[in-house]
mmCIF file with all atom_site columns, C-alpha atoms in Angstrom:
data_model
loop_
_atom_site.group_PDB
_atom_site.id
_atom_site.type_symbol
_atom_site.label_atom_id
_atom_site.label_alt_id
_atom_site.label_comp_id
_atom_site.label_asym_id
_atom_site.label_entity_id
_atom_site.label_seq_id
_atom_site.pdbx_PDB_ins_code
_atom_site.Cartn_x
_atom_site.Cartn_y
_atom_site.Cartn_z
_atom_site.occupancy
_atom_site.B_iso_or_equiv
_atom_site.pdbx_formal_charge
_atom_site.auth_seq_id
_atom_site.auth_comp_id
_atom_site.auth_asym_id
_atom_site.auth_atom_id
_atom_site.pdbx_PDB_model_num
ATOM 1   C CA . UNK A 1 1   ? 0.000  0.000  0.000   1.00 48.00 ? 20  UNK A CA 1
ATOM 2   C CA . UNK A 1 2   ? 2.569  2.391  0.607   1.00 51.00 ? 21  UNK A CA 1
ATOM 3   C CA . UNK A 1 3   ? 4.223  2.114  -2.683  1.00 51.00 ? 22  UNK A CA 1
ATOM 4   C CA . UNK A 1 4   ? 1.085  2.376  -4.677  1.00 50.00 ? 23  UNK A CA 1
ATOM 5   C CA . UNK A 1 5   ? 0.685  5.618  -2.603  1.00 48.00 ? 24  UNK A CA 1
ATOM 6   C CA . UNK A 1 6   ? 4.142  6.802  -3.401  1.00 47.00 ? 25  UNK A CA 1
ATOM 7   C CA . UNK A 1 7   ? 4.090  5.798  -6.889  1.00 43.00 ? 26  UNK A CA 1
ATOM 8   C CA . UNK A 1 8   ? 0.763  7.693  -7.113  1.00 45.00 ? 27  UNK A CA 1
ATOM 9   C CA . UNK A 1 9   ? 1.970  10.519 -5.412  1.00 42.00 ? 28  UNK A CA 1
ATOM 10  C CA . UNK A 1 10  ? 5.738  10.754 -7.653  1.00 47.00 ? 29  UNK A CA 1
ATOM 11  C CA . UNK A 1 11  ? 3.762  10.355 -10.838 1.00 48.00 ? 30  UNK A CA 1
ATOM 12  C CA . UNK A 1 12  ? 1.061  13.448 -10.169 1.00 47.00 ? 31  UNK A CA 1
ATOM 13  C CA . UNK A 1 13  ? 4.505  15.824 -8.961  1.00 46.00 ? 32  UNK A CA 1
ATOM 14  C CA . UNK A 1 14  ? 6.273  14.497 -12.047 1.00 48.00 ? 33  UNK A CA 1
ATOM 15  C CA . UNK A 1 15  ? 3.421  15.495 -14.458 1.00 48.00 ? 34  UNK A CA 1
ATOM 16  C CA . UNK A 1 16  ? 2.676  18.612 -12.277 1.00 48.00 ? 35  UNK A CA 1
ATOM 17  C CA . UNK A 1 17  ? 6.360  19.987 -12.522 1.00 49.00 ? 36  UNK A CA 1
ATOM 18  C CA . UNK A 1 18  ? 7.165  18.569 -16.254 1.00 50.00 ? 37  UNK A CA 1
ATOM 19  C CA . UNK A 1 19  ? 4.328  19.373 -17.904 1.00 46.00 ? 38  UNK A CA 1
ATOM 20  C CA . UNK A 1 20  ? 5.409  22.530 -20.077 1.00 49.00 ? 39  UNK A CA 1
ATOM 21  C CA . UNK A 1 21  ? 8.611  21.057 -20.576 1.00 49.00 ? 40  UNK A CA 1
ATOM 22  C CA . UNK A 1 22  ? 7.292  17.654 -22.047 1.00 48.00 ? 41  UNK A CA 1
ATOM 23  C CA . UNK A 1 23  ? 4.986  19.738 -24.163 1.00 46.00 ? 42  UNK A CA 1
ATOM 24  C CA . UNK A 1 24  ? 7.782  22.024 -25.123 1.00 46.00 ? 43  UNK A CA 1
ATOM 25  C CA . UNK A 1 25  ? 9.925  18.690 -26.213 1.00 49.00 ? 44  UNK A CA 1
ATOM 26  C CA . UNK A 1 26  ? 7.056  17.315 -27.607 1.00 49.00 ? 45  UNK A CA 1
ATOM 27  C CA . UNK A 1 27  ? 6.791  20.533 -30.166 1.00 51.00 ? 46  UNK A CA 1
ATOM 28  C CA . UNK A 1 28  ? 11.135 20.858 -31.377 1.00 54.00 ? 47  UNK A CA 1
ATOM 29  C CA . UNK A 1 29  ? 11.246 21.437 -34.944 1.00 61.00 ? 48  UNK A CA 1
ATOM 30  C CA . UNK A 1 30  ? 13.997 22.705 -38.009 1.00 67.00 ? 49  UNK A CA 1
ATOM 31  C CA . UNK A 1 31  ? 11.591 24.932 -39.222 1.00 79.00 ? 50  UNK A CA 1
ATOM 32  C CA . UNK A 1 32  ? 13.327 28.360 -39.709 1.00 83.00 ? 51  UNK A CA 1
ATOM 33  C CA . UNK A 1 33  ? 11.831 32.358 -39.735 1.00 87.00 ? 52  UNK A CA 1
ATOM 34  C CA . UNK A 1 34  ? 12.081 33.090 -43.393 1.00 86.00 ? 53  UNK A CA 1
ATOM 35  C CA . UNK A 1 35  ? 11.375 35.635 -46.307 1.00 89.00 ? 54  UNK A CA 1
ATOM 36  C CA . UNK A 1 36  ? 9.973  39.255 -44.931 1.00 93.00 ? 55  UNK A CA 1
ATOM 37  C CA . UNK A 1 37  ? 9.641  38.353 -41.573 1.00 93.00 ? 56  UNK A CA 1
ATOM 38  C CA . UNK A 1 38  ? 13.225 37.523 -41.100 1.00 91.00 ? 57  UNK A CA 1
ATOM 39  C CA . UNK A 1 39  ? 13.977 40.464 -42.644 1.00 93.00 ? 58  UNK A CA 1
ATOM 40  C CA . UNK A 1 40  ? 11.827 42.672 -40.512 1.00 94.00 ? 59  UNK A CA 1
ATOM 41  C CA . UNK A 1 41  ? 13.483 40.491 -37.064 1.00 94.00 ? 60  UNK A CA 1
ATOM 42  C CA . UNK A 1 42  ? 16.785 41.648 -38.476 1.00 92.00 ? 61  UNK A CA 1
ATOM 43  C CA . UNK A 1 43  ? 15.963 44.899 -39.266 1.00 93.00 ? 62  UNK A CA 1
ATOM 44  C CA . UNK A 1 44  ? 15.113 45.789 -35.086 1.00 94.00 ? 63  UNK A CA 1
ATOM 45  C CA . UNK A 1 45  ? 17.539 47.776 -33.758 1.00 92.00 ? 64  UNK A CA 1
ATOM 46  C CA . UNK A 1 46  ? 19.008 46.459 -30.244 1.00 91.00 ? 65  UNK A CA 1
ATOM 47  C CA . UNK A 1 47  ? 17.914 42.572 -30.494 1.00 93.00 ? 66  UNK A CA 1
ATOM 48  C CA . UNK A 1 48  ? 19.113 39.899 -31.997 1.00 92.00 ? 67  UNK A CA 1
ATOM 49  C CA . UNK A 1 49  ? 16.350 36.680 -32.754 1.00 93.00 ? 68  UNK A CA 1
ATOM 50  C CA . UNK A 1 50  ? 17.444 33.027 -33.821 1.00 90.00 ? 69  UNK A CA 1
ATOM 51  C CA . UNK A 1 51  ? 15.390 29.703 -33.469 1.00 90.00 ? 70  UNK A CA 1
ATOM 52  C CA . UNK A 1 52  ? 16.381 26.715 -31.295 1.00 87.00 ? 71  UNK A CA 1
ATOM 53  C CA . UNK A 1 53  ? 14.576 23.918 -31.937 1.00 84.00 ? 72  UNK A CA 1
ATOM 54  C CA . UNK A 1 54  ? 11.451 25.703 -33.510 1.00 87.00 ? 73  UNK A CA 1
ATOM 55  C CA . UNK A 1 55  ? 11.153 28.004 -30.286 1.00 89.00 ? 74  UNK A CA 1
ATOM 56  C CA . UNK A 1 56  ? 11.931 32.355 -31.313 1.00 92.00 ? 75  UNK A CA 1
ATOM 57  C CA . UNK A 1 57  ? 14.507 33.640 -28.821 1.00 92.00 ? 76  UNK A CA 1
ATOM 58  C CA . UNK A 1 58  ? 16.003 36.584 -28.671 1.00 92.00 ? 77  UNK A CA 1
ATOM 59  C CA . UNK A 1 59  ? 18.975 38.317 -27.024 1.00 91.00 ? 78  UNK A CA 1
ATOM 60  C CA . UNK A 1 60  ? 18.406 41.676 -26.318 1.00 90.00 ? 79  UNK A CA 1
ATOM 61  C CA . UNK A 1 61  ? 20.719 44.445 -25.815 1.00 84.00 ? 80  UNK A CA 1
ATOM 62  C CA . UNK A 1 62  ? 23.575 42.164 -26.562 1.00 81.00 ? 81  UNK A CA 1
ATOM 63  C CA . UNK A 1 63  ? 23.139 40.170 -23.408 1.00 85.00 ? 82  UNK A CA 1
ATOM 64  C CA . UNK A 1 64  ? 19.362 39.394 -22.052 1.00 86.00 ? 83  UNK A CA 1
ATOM 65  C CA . UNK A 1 65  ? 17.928 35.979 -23.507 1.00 89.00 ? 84  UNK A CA 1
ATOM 66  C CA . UNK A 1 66  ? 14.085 36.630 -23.396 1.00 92.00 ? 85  UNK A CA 1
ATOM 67  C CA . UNK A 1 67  ? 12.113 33.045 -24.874 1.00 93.00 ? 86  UNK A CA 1
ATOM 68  C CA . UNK A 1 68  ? 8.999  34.215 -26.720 1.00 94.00 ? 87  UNK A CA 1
ATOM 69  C CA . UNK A 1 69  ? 7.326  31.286 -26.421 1.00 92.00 ? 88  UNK A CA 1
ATOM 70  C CA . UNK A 1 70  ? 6.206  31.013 -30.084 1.00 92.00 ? 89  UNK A CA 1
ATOM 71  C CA . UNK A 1 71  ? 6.840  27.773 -31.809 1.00 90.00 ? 90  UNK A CA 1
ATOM 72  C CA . UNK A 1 72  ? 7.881  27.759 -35.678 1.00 90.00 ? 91  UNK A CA 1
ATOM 73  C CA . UNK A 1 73  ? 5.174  24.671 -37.039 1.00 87.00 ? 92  UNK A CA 1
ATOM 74  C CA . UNK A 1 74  ? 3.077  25.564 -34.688 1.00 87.00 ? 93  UNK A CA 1
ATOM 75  C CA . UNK A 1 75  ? -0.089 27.454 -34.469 1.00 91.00 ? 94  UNK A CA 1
ATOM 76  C CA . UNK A 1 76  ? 1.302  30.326 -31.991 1.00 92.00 ? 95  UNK A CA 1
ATOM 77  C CA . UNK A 1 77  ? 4.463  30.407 -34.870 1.00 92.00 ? 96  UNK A CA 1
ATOM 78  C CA . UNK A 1 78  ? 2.275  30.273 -37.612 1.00 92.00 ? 97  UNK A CA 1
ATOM 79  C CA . UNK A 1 79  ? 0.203  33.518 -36.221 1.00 94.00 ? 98  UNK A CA 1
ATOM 80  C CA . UNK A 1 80  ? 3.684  35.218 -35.534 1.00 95.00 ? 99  UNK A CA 1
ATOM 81  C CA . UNK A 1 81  ? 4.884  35.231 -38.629 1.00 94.00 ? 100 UNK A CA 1
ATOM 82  C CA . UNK A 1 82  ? 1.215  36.171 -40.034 1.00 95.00 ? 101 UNK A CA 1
ATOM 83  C CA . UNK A 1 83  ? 1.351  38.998 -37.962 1.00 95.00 ? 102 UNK A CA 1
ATOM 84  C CA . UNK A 1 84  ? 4.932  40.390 -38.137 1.00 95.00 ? 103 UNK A CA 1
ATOM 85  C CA . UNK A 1 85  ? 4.569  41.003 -41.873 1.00 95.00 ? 104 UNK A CA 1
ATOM 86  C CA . UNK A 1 86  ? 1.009  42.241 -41.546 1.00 96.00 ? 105 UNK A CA 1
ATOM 87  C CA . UNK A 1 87  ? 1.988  44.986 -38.805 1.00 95.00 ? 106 UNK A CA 1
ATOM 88  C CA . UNK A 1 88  ? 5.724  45.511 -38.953 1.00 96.00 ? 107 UNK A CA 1
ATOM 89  C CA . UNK A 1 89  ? 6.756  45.860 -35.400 1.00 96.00 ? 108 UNK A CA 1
ATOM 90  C CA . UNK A 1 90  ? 8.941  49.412 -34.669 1.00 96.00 ? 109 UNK A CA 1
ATOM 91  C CA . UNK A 1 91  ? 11.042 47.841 -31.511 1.00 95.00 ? 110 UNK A CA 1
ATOM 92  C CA . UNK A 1 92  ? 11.120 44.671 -29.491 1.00 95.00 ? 111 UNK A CA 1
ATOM 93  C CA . UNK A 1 93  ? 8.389  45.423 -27.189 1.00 96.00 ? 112 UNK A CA 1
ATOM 94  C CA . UNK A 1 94  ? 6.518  45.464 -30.533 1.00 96.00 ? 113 UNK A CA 1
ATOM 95  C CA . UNK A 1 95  ? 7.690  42.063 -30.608 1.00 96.00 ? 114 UNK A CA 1
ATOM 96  C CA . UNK A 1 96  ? 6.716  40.712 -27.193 1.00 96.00 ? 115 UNK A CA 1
ATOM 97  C CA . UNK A 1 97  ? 3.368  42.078 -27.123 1.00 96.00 ? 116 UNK A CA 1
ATOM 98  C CA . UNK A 1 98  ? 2.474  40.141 -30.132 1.00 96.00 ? 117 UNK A CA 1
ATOM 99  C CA . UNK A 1 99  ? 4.282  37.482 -28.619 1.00 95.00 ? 118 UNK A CA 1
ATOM 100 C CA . UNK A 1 100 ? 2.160  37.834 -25.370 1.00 95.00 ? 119 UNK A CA 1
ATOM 101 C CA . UNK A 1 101 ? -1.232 38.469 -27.420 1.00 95.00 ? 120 UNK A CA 1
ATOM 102 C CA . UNK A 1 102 ? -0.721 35.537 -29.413 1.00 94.00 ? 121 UNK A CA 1
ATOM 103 C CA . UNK A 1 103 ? -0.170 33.229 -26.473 1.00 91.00 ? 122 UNK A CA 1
ATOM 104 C CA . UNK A 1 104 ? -3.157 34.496 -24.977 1.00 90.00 ? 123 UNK A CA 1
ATOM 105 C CA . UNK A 1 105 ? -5.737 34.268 -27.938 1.00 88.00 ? 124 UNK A CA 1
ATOM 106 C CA . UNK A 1 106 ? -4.362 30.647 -28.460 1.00 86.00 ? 125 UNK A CA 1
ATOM 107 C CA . UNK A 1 107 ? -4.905 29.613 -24.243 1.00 82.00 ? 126 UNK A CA 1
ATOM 108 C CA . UNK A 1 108 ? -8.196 31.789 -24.294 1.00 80.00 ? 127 UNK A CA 1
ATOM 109 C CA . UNK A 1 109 ? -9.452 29.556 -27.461 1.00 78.00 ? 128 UNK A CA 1
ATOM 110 C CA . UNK A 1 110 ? -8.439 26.366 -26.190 1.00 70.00 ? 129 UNK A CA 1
ATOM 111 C CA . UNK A 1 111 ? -9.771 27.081 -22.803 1.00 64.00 ? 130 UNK A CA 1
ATOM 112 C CA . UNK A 1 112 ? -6.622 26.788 -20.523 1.00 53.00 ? 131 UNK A CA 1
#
């Protein structure tokens, strides 16, 4: 009885605490930002963006790593990209707040 209840008990922290990172495994791509919107990212004055594993990063002011939390082959990088050459952003906070607003719409719609 007590290792059932330990076994239950490791398993719930496990999925509790892992969660976002098994989903964020789960969703590594190659995909790449191309075309206008990589030319807009490079065009920002005071950040630097690259892609690991699918995910946008950026490193801003030559030394802050900020993860958007976008995915490249995913919905939230599909949006991004949509977006960025729709409305241009002017700065990185341009950036982020897209970022942000995307992530929201996306838990908002699928009710998280």
């Amino acid at each position: 009885n007590a290792m059932e209840s330990a076994k239950s008990y490791r398993f719930a922290w496990v999925m509790a605490s892992a969660d976002g990172v098994v989903a964020r495994i789960a969703r590594w791509t190659d995909e790449e930002i191309t075309g206008e919107a990589l030319e807009i990212l490079y065009d920002l004055q005071g950040v630097e963006f690259f892609v690991d594993k699918g995910r946008v990063r950026a490193i801003v002011e030559e030394r802050v790593p900020v993860d958007l939390h976008v995915v490249l082959g995913d919905i939230t990088g599909d949006i991004f990209v949509r977006e960025l050459v729709k409305k241009p952003p002017q700065c990185f906070d341009d950036v982020w707040n897209l970022a942000r607003g995307i992530l929201d719409d996306v838990s908002n719609a699928n009710g998280l």
